[in-house]
mmCIF file of C-alpha atoms and ligand atoms in Angstrom:
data_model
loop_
_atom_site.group_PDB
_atom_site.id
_atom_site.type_symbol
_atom_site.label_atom_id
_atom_site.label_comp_id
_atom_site.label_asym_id
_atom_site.label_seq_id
_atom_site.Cartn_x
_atom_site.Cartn_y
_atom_site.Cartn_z
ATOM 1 C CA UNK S 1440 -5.534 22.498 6.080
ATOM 2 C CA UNK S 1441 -2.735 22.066 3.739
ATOM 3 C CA UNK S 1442 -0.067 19.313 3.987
ATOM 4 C CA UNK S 1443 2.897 21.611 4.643
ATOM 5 C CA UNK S 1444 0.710 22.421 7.859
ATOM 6 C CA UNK S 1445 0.610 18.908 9.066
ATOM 7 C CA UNK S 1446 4.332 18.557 8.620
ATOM 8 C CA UNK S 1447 5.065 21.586 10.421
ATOM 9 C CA UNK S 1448 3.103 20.658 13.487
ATOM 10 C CA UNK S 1449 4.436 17.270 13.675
ATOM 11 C CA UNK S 1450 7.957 18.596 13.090
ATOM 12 C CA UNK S 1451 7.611 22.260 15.035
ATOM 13 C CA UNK S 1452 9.553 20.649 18.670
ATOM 14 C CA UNK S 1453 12.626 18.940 16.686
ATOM 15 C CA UNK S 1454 15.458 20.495 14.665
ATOM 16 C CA UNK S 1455 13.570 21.064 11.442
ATOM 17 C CA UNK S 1456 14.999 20.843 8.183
ATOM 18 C CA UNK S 1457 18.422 20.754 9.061
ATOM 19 C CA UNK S 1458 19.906 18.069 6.798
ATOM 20 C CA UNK S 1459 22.751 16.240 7.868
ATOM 21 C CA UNK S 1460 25.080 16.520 4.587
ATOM 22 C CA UNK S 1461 27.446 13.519 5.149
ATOM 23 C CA UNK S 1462 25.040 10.973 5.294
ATOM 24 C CA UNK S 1463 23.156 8.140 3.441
ATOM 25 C CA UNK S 1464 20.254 7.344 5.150
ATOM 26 C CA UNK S 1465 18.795 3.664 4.320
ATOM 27 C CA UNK S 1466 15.054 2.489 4.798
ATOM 28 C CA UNK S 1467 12.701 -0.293 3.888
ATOM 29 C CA UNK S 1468 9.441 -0.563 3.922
ATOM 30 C CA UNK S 1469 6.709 -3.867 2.371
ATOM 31 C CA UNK S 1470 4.097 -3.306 0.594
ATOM 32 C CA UNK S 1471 1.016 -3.948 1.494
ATOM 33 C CA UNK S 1472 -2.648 -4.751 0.284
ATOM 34 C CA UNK S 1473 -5.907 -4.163 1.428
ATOM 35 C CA UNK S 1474 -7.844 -6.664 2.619
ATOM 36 C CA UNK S 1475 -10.531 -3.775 3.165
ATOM 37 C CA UNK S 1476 -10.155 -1.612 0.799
ATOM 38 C CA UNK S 1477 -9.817 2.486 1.205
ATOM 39 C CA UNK S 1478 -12.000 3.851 -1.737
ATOM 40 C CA UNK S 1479 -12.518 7.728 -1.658
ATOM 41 C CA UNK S 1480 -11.133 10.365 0.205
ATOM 42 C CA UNK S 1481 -13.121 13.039 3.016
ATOM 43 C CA UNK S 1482 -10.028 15.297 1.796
ATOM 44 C CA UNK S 1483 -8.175 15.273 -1.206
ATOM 45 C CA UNK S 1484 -5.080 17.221 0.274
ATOM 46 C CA UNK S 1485 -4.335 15.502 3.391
ATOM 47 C CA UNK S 1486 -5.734 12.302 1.566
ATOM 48 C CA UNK S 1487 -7.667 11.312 4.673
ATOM 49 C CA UNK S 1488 -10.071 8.385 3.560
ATOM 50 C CA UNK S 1489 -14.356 7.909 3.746
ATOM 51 C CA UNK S 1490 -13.650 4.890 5.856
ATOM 52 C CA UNK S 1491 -11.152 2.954 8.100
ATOM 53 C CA UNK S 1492 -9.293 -0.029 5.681
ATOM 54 C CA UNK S 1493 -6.937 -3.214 6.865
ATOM 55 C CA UNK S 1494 -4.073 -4.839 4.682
ATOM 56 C CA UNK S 1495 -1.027 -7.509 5.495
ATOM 57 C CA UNK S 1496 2.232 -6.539 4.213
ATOM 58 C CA UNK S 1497 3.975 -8.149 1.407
ATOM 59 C CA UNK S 1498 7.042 -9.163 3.680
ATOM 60 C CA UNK S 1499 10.242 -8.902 1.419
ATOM 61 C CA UNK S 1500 8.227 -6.891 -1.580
ATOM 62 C CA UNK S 1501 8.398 -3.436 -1.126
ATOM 63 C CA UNK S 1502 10.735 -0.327 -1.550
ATOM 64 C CA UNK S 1503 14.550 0.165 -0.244
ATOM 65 C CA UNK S 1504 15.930 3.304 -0.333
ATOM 66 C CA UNK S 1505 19.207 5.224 -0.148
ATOM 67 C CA UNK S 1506 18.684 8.967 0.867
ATOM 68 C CA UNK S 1507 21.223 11.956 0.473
ATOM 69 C CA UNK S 1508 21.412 14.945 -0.069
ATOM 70 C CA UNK S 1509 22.125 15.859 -3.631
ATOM 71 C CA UNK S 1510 25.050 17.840 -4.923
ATOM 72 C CA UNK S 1511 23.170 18.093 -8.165
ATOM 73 C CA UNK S 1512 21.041 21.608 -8.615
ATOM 74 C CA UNK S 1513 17.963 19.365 -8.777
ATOM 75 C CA UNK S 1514 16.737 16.166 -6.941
ATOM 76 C CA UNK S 1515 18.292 12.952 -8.570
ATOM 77 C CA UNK S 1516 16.717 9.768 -8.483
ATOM 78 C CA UNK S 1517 17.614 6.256 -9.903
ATOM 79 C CA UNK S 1518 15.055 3.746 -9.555
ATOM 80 C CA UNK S 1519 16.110 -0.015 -9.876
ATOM 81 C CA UNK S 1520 19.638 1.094 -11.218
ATOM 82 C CA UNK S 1521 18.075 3.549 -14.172
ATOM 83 C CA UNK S 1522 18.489 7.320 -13.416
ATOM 84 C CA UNK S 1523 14.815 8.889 -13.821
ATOM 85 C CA UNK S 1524 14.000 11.652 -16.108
ATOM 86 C CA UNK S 1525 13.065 15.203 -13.698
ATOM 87 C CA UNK S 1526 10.182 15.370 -16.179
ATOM 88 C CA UNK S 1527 8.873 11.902 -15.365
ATOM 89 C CA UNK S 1528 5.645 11.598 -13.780
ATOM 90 C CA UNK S 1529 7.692 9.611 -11.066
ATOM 91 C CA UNK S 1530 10.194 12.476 -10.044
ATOM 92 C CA UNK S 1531 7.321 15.269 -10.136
ATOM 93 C CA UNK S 1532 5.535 13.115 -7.533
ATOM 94 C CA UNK S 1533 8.858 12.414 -5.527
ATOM 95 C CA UNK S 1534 9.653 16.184 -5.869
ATOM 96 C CA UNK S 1535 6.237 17.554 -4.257
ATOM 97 C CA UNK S 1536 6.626 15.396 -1.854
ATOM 98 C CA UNK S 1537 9.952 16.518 -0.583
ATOM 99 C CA UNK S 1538 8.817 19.896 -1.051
ATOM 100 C CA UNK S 1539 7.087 19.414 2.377
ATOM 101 C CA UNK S 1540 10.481 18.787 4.024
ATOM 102 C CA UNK S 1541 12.590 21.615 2.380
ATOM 103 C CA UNK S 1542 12.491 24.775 4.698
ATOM 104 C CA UNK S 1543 15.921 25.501 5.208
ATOM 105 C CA UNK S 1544 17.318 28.909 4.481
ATOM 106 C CA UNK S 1545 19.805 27.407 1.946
ATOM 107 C CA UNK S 1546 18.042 25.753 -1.185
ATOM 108 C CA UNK S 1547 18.904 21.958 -1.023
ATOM 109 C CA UNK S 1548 18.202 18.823 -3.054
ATOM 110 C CA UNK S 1549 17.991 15.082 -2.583
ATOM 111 C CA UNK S 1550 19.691 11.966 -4.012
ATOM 112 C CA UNK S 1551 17.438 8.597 -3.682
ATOM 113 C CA UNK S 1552 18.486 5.511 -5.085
ATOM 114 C CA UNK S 1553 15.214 3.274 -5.197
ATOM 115 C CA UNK S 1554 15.173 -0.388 -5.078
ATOM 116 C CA UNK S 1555 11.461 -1.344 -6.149
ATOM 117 C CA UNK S 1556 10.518 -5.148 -5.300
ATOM 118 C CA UNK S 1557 7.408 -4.822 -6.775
ATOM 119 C CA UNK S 1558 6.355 -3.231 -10.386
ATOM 120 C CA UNK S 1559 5.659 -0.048 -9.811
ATOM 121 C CA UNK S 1560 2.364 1.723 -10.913
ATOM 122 C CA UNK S 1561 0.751 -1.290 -11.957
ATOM 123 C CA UNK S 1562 -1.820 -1.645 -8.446
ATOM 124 C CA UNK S 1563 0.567 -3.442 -6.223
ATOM 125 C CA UNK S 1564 1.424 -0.895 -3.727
ATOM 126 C CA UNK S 1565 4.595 0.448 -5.013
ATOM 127 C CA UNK S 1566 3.461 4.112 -3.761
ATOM 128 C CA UNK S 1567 2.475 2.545 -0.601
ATOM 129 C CA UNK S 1568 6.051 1.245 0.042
ATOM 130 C CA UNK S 1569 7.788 4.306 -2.000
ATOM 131 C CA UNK S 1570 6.520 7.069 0.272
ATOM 132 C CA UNK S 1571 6.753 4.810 3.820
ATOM 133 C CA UNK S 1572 10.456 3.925 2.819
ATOM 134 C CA UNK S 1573 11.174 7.695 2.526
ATOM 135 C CA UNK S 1574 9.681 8.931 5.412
ATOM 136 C CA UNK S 1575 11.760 6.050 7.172
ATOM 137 C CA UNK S 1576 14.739 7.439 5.251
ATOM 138 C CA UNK S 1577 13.839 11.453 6.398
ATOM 139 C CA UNK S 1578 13.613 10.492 9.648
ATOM 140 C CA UNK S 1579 16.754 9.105 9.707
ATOM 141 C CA UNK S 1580 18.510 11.773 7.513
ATOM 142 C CA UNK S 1581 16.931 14.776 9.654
ATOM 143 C CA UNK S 1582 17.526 12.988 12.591
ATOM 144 C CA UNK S 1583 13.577 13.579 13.857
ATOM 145 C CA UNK S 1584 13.393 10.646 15.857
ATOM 146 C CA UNK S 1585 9.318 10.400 15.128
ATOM 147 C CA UNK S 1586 6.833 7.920 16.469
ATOM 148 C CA UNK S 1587 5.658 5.134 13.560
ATOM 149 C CA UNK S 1588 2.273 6.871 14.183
ATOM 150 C CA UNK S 1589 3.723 10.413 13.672
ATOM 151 C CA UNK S 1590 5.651 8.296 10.379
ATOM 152 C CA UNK S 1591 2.625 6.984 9.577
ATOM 153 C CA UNK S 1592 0.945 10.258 9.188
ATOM 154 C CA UNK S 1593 3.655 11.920 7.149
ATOM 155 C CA UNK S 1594 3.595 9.125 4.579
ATOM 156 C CA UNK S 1595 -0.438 8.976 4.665
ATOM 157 C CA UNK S 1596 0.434 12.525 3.016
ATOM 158 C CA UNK S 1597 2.287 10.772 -0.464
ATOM 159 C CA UNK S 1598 -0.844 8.377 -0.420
ATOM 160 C CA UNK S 1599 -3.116 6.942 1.407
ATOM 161 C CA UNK S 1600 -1.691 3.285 1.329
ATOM 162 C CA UNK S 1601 1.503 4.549 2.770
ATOM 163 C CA UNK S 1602 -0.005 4.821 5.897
ATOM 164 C CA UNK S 1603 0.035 0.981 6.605
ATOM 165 C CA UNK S 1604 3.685 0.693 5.035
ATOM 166 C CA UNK S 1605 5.298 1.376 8.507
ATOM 167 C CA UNK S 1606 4.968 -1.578 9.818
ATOM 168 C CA UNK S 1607 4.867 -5.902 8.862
ATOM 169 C CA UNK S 1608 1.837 -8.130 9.295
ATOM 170 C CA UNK S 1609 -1.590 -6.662 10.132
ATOM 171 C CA UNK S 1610 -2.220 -3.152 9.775
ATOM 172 C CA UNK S 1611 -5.469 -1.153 10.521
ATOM 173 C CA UNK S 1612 -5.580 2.258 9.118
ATOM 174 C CA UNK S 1613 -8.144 4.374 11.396
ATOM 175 C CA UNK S 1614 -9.665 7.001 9.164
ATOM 176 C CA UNK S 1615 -10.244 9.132 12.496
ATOM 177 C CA UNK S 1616 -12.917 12.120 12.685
ATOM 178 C CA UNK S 1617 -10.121 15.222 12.708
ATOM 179 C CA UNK S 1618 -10.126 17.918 10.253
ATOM 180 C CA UNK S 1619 -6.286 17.987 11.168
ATOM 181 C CA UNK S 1620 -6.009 14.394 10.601
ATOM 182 C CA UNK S 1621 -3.760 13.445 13.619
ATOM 183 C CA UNK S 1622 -6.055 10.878 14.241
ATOM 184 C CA UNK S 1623 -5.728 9.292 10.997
ATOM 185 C CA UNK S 1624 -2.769 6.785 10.833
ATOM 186 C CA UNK S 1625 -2.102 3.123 10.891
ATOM 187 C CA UNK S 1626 -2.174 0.979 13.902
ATOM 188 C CA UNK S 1627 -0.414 -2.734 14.102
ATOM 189 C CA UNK S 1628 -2.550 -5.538 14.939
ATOM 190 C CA UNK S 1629 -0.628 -8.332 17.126
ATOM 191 C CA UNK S 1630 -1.084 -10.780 15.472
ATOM 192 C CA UNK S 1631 0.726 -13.568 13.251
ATOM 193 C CA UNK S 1632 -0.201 -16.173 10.738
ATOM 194 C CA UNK S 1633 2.547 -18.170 9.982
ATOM 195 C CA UNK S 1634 0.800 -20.333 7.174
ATOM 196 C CA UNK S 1635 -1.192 -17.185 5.324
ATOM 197 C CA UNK S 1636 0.591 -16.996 1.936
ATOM 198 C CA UNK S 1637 -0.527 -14.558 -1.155
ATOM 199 C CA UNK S 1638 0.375 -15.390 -4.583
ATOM 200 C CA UNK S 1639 1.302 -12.282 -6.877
ATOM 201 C CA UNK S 1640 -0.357 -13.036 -10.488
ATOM 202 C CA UNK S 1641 1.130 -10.453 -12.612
ATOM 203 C CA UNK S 1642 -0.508 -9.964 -15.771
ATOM 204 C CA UNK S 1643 1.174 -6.565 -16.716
ATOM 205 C CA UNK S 1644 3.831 -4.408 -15.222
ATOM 206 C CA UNK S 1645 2.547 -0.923 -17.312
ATOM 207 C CA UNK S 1646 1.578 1.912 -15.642
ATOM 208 C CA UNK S 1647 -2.578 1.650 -14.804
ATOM 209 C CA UNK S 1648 -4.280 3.546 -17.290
ATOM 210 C CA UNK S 1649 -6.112 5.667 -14.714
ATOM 211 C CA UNK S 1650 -4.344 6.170 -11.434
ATOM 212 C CA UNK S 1651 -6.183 5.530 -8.241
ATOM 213 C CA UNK S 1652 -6.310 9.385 -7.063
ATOM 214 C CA UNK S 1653 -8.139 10.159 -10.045
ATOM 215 C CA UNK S 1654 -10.533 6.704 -9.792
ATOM 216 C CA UNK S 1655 -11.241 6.746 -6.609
ATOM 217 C CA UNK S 1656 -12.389 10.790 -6.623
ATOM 218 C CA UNK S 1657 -14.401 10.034 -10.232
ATOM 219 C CA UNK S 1658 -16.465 7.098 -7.860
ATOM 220 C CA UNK S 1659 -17.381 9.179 -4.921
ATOM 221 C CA UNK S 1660 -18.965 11.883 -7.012
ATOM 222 C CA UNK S 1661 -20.456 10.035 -9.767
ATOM 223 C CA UNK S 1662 -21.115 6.416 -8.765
ATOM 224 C CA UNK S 1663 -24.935 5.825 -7.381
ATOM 225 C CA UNK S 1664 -23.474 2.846 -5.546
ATOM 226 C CA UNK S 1665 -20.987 4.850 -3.489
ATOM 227 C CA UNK S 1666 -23.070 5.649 -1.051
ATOM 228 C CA UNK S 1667 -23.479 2.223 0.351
ATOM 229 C CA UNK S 1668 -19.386 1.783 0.405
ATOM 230 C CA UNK S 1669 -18.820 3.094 4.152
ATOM 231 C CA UNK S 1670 -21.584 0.779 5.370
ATOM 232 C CA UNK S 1671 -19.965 -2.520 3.183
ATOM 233 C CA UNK S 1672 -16.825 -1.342 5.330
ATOM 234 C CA UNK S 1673 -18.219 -1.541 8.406
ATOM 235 C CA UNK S 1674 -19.472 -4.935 7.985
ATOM 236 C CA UNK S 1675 -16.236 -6.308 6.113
ATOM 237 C CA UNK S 1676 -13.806 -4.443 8.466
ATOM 238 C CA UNK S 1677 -15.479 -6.392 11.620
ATOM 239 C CA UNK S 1678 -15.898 -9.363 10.164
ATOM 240 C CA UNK S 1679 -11.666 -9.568 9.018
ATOM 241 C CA UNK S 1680 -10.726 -8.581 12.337
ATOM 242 C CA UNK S 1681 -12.931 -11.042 13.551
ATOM 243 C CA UNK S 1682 -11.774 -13.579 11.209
ATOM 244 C CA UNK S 1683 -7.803 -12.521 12.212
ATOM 245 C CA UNK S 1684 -8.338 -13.184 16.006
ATOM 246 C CA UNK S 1685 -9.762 -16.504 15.713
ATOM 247 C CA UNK S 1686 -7.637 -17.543 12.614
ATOM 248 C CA UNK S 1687 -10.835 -18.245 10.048
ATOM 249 C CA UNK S 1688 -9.003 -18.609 6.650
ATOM 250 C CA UNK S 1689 -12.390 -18.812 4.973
ATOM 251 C CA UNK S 1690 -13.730 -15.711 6.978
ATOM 252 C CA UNK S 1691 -10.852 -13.790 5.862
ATOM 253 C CA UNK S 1692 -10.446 -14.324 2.494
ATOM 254 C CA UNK S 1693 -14.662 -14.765 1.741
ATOM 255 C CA UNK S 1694 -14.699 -11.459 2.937
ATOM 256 C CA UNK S 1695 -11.684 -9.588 1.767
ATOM 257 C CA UNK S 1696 -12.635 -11.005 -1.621
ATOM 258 C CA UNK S 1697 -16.589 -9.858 -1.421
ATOM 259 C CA UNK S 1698 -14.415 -6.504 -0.608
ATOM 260 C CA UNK S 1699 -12.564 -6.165 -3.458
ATOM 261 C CA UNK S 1700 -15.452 -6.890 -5.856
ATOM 262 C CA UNK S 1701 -17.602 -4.468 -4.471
ATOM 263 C CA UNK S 1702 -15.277 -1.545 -4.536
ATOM 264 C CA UNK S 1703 -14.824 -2.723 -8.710
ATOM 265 C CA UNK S 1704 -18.607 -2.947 -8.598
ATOM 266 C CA UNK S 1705 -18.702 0.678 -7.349
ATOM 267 C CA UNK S 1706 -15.996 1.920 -10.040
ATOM 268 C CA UNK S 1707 -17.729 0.421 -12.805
ATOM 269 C CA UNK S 1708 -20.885 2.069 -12.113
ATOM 270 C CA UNK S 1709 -18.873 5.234 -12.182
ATOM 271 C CA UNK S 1710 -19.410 7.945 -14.800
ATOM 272 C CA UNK S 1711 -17.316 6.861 -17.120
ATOM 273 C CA UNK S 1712 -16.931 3.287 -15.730
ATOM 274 C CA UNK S 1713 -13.842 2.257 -14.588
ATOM 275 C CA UNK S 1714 -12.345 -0.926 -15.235
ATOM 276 C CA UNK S 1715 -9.214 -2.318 -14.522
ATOM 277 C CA UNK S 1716 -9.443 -5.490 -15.529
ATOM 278 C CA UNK S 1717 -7.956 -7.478 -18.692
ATOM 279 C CA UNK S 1718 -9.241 -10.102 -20.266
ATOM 280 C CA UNK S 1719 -6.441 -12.445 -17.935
ATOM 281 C CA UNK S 1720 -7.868 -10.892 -14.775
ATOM 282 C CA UNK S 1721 -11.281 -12.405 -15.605
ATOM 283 C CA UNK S 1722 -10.088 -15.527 -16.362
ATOM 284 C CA UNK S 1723 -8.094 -15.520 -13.387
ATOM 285 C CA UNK S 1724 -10.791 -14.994 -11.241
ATOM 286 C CA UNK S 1725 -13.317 -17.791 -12.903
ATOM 287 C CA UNK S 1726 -10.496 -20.059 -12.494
ATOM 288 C CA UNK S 1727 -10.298 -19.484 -8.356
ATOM 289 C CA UNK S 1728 -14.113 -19.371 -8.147
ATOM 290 C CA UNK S 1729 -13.653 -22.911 -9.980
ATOM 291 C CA UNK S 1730 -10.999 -23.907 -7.622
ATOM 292 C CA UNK S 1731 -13.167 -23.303 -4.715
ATOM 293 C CA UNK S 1732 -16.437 -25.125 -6.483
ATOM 294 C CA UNK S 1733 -13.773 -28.149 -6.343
ATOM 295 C CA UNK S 1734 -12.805 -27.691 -2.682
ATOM 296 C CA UNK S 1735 -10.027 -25.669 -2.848
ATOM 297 C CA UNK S 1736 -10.001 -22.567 0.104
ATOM 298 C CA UNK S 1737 -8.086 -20.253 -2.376
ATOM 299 C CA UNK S 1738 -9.850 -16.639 -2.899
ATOM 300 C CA UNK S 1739 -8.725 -13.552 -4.455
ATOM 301 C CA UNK S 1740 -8.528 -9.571 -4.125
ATOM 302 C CA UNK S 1741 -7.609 -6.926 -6.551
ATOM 303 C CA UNK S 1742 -6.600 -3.358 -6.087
ATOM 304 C CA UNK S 1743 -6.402 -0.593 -9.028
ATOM 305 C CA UNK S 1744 -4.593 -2.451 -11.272
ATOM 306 C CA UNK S 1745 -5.073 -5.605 -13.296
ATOM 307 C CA UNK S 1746 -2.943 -7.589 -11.086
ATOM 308 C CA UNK S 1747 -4.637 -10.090 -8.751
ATOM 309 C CA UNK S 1748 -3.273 -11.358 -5.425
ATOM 310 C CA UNK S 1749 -4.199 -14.640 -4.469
ATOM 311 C CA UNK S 1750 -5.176 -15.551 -0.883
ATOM 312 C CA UNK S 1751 -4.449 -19.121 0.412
ATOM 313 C CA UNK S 1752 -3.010 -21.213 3.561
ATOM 314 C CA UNK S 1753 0.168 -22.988 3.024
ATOM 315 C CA UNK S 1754 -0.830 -26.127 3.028
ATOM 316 C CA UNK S 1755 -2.849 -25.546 -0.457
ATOM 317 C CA UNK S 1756 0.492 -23.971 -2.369
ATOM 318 C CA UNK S 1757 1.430 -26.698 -3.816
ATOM 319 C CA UNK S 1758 -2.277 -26.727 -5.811
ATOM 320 C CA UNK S 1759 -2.001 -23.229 -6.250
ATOM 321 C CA UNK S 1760 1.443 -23.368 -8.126
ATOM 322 C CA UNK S 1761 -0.103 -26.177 -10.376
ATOM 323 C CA UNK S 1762 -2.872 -24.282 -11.165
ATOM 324 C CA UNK S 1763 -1.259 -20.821 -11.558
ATOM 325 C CA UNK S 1764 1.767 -21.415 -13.425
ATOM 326 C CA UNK S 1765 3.048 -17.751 -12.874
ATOM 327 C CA UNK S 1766 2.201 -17.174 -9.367
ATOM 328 C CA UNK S 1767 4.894 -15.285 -6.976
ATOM 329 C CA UNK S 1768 4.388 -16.559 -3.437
ATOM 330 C CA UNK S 1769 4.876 -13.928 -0.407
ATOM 331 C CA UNK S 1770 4.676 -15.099 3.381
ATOM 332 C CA UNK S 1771 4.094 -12.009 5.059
ATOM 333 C CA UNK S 1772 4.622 -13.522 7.959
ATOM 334 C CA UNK S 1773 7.761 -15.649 7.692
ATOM 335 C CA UNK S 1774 11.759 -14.532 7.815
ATOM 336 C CA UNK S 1775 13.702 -14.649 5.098
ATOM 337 C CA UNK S 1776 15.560 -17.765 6.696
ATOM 338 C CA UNK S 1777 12.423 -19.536 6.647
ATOM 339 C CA UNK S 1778 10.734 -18.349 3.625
ATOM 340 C CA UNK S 1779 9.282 -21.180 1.031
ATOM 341 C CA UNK S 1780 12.506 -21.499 -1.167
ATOM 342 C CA UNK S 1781 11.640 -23.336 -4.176
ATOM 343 C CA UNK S 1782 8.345 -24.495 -6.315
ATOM 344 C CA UNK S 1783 7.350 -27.397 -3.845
ATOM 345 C CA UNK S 1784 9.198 -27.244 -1.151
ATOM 346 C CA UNK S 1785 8.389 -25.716 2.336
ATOM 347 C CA UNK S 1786 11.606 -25.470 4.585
HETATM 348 O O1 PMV B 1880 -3.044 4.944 -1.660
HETATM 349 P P1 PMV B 1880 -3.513 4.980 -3.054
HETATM 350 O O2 PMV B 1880 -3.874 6.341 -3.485
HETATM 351 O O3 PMV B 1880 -2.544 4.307 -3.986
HETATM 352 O O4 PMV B 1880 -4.879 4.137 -3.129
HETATM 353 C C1 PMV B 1880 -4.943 2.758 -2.843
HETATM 354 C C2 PMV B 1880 -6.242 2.211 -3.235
HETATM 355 C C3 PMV B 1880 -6.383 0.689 -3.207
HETATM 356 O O5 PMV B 1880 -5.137 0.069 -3.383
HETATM 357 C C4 PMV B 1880 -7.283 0.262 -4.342
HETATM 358 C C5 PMV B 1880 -7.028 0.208 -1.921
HETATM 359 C C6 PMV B 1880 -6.178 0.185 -0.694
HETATM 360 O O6 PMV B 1880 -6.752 0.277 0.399
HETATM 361 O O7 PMV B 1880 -4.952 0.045 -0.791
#
């Protein structure tokens, strides 16, 4: 099934592709990471993933976006106040994407004006938020009036990650059995975790050098250890949700990190290994398993990128910012209002 498929039968009962000319939709959506990962697809077109994954959203990091519809003969795009380059990697991407939504009689373009939170390309879900905030944005231009699922679904199409974009907090994406993949969306877990903080280390903010779509297909055929990934899932996707419900910090974070390594594990056994690591990643990580030999419940998890995100409990950021001089704090799960809002100070 192709992805133009998919958007037709979700969009087949409303007024299509009928743009409304006059107006300037606006969307957000936060990032998010995995806390079990999504590592290899069961098909490449509709990106529907090998197993189910879980992430928490990066509260106020992610991707706003102002959509129109372009006068210009072409789709125009500024990102973070720049205008991109049509020939850009970026705009090609944006462009296929909103091919899917283009089937009125009269050619038209779009106008987006991006506001990225978070470096984009360099592993910390700036896809995941891009494509969520424009399907938000669509769905407001178009007037479709879609279900987050049905959202959910359309973004899953830009990638994978996008899926759990919709919403804040918890989000399970259900890889779902269905060659269609209407079964194969996010779903919000009710819960909330006040004190659960992540710190962003950011040790570039280049492009990866190999982007996950191409990884993640290069593991699943060539790595011997991919075939055990879908059964580490299992067992790390139970024990998180486990570890949600009954608020086990250690559970959580043990796990999400023993996660994370595994899915490098399985890249680097790839053919030809991939690693995204720099030497500051490393160190990074010998300096939180050191933290924890010296009592301190702080863990890690890295997606593909060099970048690290840091998993502690509020009452340990103080140590944290000592000890990571660099570290952007997110607290997925407080307002703005109450957000930590300075280096040692918790309002
Ligand atoms: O959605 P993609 O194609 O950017 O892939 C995301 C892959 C990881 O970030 C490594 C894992 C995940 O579940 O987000």
């Amino acid at each position: 099934m192709k992805p133009s498929e998919v958007v037709y039968f979700i969009l087949k009962e409303k007024k299509l592709f009928t743009p409304q000319s006059d107006c300037i939709a606006r969307a957000y959506a936060p990032s998010n990471i995995a806390l079990c990962k999504y590592w290899g697809k069961r098909d490449q077109q509709l990106n529907l993933p090998v197993t189910s994954s879980l992430s928490v959203s990066l509260g106020d990091r992610g991707s706003y976006v102002a959509l129109s519809i372009s006068a210009a003969s072409h789709d125009t795009i500024i990102l973070n106040g720049n205008p991109v380059e049509p020939v850009s990697a970026f705009a090609k991407r944006f462009a296929i994407f909103m091919d899917l939504f283009r089937h009125s009689p009269a050619p038209f373009y779009f106008h987006a004006e991006i506001i990225s939170t978070i470096p984009v390309g360099a592993g910390l879900a700036s896809s995941a938020c891009g494509f969520a905030s424009l399907v938000l944005a669509l769905d407001q231009l178009f007037n479709w009036q879609l279900t987050p699922r049905e959202l959910s679904i359309l973004a899953r199409l830009g990638s994978g990650s996008a899926s759990r974009s919709l919403w804040s907090g918890f989000v399970e994406w259900q890889c779902g059995e269905r060659v269609d993949g209407m079964d194969s969306h996010g779903i919000p877990l009710d819960v909330i975790w006040p004190d659960l903080c992540i710190g962003l280390l950011i040790f570039t903010d280049k492009e990866k050098p190999i982007s996950s779509r191409v990884a993640m297909q290069c593991t699943l055929e060539t790595s011997p250890l991919y075939h055990d990934w879908p059964q580490h899932v299992a067992h790390d996707l139970a024990l998180i949700k486990q570890a949600i419900i009954q608020k086990d910090f250690n559970l959580l974070a043990a796990t999400a990190e023993a996660n994370a390594v595994a899915m490098h594990a399985t890249m680097q056994s790839a053919v030809p290994a991939i690693d995204y690591c720099l030497p500051a990643t490393r160190a990074a990580m010998e300096k939180v398993w050191q933290l924890r030999k010296d009592g301190i419940a702080v863990y890690f998890t890295q997606d593909a990128g060099s970048n690290l995100k840091l998993l502690f409990l509020r009452h340990d950021l103080a140590l944290v910012r000592q000890n990571f001089k660099h570290v952007e704090v997110v607290t997925p799960f407080l307002s703005s209002g109450e957000a930590i809002d300075d280096e040692h100070k918790v309002k």
